[in-house]
Amino acid sequence: MRAWVVRAPGQLDAVELPVPRPAPDELLVRVRACGVCRTDLHVRDGDLAPHRSPVVPGHEAVGVVVAAGSQAGIHPVGTRVGVPWLRRTCGTCRYCLRGDENLCPASEYTGWDADGGYAEYLTVPASYAYPLPAALSDVHAAPLLCAGIIGHRALRRAELPPGGRLGIYGFGGSAHLTAQTALGGGAVVHVLTRSAAARALALRLGAASAGDAYGTPPEPLDAAILFAPVGDLVPVALEALDAGGTLSVAGIHLSTVPALDYHRHLFRERTLRSVTANTRDDGRRFLALAADLRVTATVTLYPFDRAADALDDLAADRVNGAAVLRFPA
């Protein structure tokens, strides 16, 4: 099969690999589309320490089950499924047992610990794949599988009150989906991002304002989410919070956070929270909510053989919304 692999930091190579064989609890999926996530960029560039080398990146894969292991009977052959970031957890540690499988120390991830969706085929443990509603096209479903799910968890972690004022810092694949979810729940959304095209998209989606990432929103915020992997924005976003507000940092990687001033940034019960991956329940809840609210990804399509260009464009902020690789029929 054709695939793309990361062998060394900054390098994505087109290769031929054998079609993988599913383990007893796994599905073999023929990939039809795969989202291009900023985490893939972190894997390519070495911002995340390699867990497997070489590795096929990609963890927003949509495809059809073509074979299954002897213990993987959940999704029959022919079922269309989504393959997300979270690939496997132990199920027995204290985090898994209390419902926080995203914190499992033995957790594994698609496109980091195991080969992912920048390939014509991949495997996935059957209980970690999501069945997808027919109404969602392959290319529009793909970004929901990480960008959408992690944004949903970040929004929950931000504890936005009903009808509250939400600030979104950075407005890429995850943020533009989260904005739609928040707006559908009655929030007032203010977007702060360096991209003029992203600011225009935010306003089209219904944001009350869209300004520069280092600017000041027009009103104090009840909650904020930092999607841009820029540590310098942490004190900026904290200072924009009203008393009692929460800043949720959504990314898996963040550049160095500068020193915080207690009274300017944290006093009056402002809270800073991180987000670590997601649970399967997060995914199920978000996909159901996205269907109810008709959350729609704005996508920039790339043919499979231009995966390296897609990552380069994402790194240079040339992608508006979410980039998606489309595979030949």
Short mmCIF file of C-alpha atoms in Angstrom, two decimals, residues 6-154:
data_model
loop_
_atom_site.label_atom_id
_atom_site.label_comp_id
_atom_site.label_asym_id
_atom_site.label_seq_id
_atom_site.Cartn_x
_atom_site.Cartn_y
_atom_site.Cartn_z
CA VAL A 6 8.04 10.29 9.47
CA ARG A 7 11.60 8.97 9.75
CA ALA A 8 13.34 12.01 11.23
CA PRO A 9 12.28 15.46 12.48
CA GLY A 10 11.03 17.65 9.65
CA GLN A 11 10.84 14.79 7.16
CA LEU A 12 7.72 13.18 5.64
CA ASP A 13 8.44 10.55 2.98
CA ALA A 14 6.22 8.71 0.51
CA VAL A 15 6.80 4.95 0.74
CA GLU A 16 5.32 1.54 -0.08
CA LEU A 17 4.42 -0.61 2.94
CA PRO A 18 2.75 -4.00 3.38
CA VAL A 19 -0.96 -3.87 4.17
CA PRO A 20 -1.14 -4.34 7.96
CA ARG A 21 -2.78 -7.42 9.50
CA PRO A 22 -5.32 -6.78 12.26
CA ALA A 23 -4.74 -8.27 15.71
CA PRO A 24 -7.59 -10.38 17.16
CA ASP A 25 -9.37 -7.32 18.61
CA GLU A 26 -8.67 -5.03 15.66
CA LEU A 27 -10.30 -3.92 12.42
CA LEU A 28 -8.55 -3.42 9.10
CA VAL A 29 -9.84 -0.20 7.56
CA ARG A 30 -9.42 1.02 3.99
CA VAL A 31 -8.94 4.77 4.38
CA ARG A 32 -11.03 7.17 2.28
CA ALA A 33 -10.13 10.47 3.94
CA CYS A 34 -7.85 11.66 6.72
CA GLY A 35 -7.75 15.01 8.47
CA VAL A 36 -4.45 16.86 8.80
CA CYS A 37 -4.11 17.87 12.44
CA ARG A 38 -1.59 20.17 14.10
CA THR A 39 -0.56 17.17 16.21
CA ASP A 40 0.63 15.52 12.97
CA LEU A 41 2.83 18.57 12.51
CA HIS A 42 4.23 18.13 16.03
CA VAL A 43 4.96 14.45 15.23
CA ARG A 44 6.68 15.38 11.95
CA ASP A 45 8.75 18.18 13.45
CA GLY A 46 9.81 16.34 16.61
CA ASP A 47 7.90 18.60 19.02
CA LEU A 48 6.54 15.32 20.37
CA ALA A 49 9.19 12.75 21.24
CA PRO A 50 8.97 9.78 18.84
CA HIS A 51 7.08 6.77 20.19
CA ARG A 52 7.57 4.74 17.00
CA SER A 53 10.02 5.32 14.19
CA PRO A 54 9.33 5.35 11.36
CA VAL A 55 5.64 6.06 11.89
CA VAL A 56 2.69 6.79 9.62
CA PRO A 57 1.03 9.91 11.04
CA GLY A 58 -2.68 10.74 10.90
CA HIS A 59 -5.44 10.23 13.45
CA GLU A 60 -8.58 11.64 11.84
CA ALA A 61 -9.17 8.77 9.44
CA VAL A 62 -12.47 7.81 7.85
CA GLY A 63 -12.75 4.52 6.03
CA VAL A 64 -14.52 1.22 5.55
CA VAL A 65 -13.93 -2.00 7.50
CA VAL A 66 -12.54 -4.60 5.09
CA ALA A 67 -11.43 -7.28 7.56
CA ALA A 68 -11.56 -7.98 11.29
CA GLY A 69 -9.73 -10.05 13.86
CA SER A 70 -11.41 -13.02 15.54
CA GLN A 71 -12.46 -10.94 18.58
CA ALA A 72 -13.43 -7.73 16.77
CA GLY A 73 -17.09 -8.28 16.00
CA ILE A 74 -18.46 -4.83 16.89
CA HIS A 75 -18.31 -3.34 13.38
CA PRO A 76 -19.06 -5.75 10.51
CA VAL A 77 -17.15 -5.68 7.24
CA GLY A 78 -18.52 -2.83 5.14
CA THR A 79 -19.16 -0.51 8.10
CA ARG A 80 -17.85 3.04 7.71
CA VAL A 81 -15.91 4.08 10.80
CA GLY A 82 -13.84 6.92 12.15
CA VAL A 83 -10.39 6.21 13.58
CA PRO A 84 -9.42 8.78 16.24
CA TRP A 85 -6.34 9.85 18.21
CA LEU A 86 -6.99 7.64 21.26
CA ARG A 87 -6.11 4.10 20.16
CA ARG A 88 -5.95 2.01 23.32
CA THR A 89 -5.94 2.21 27.13
CA CYS A 90 -5.27 -0.43 29.76
CA GLY A 91 -8.79 -0.44 31.24
CA THR A 92 -7.50 -1.45 34.69
CA CYS A 93 -5.59 1.50 36.16
CA ARG A 94 -7.22 3.91 38.61
CA TYR A 95 -7.73 6.51 35.89
CA CYS A 96 -9.51 4.10 33.55
CA LEU A 97 -11.63 2.72 36.37
CA ARG A 98 -12.84 6.18 37.41
CA GLY A 99 -13.71 7.20 33.85
CA ASP A 100 -10.57 9.23 33.07
CA GLU A 101 -9.06 6.93 30.46
CA ASN A 102 -7.47 9.96 28.79
CA LEU A 103 -5.03 10.00 31.73
CA CYS A 104 -4.14 6.29 31.48
CA PRO A 105 -0.32 6.00 31.74
CA ALA A 106 -0.40 3.10 29.26
CA SER A 107 -2.54 4.92 26.67
CA GLU A 108 -1.60 4.59 23.00
CA TYR A 109 -2.32 6.96 20.12
CA THR A 110 -2.98 6.57 16.41
CA GLY A 111 -0.23 8.07 14.30
CA TRP A 112 2.20 8.23 17.22
CA ASP A 113 2.34 4.82 18.92
CA ALA A 114 0.91 2.97 15.91
CA ASP A 115 0.70 3.70 12.20
CA GLY A 116 -2.11 6.08 11.33
CA GLY A 117 -4.21 7.39 8.50
CA TYR A 118 -1.67 8.78 6.02
CA ALA A 119 -1.86 5.36 4.36
CA GLU A 120 -4.30 3.41 2.25
CA TYR A 121 -4.99 0.98 5.12
CA LEU A 122 -4.67 1.04 8.90
CA THR A 123 -5.72 -1.04 11.87
CA VAL A 124 -7.68 0.08 14.93
CA PRO A 125 -8.93 -1.72 18.03
CA ALA A 126 -12.63 -2.25 17.33
CA SER A 127 -13.81 -0.69 20.61
CA TYR A 128 -11.97 2.56 19.84
CA ALA A 129 -13.49 3.13 16.38
CA TYR A 130 -16.60 5.28 15.96
CA PRO A 131 -19.45 4.39 13.60
CA LEU A 132 -20.33 7.47 11.55
CA PRO A 133 -23.75 8.75 10.49
CA ALA A 134 -24.48 8.50 6.78
CA ALA A 135 -25.30 12.21 6.60
CA LEU A 136 -21.64 13.12 7.14
CA SER A 137 -19.39 12.92 4.08
CA ASP A 138 -15.95 11.34 4.49
CA VAL A 139 -14.08 14.64 4.18
CA HIS A 140 -16.39 16.51 6.55
CA ALA A 141 -16.39 13.72 9.13
CA ALA A 142 -12.59 13.47 9.32
CA PRO A 143 -11.85 16.73 11.22
CA LEU A 144 -14.48 15.89 13.82
CA LEU A 145 -12.47 12.88 14.99
CA CYS A 146 -9.77 14.89 16.78
CA ALA A 147 -10.18 18.60 16.14
CA GLY A 148 -13.86 18.37 17.01
CA ILE A 149 -13.54 15.97 19.94
CA ILE A 150 -10.60 17.71 21.64
CA GLY A 151 -12.25 21.10 21.14
CA HIS A 152 -15.38 19.76 22.80
CA ARG A 153 -13.37 18.54 25.79
CA ALA A 154 -11.55 21.89 25.98
#
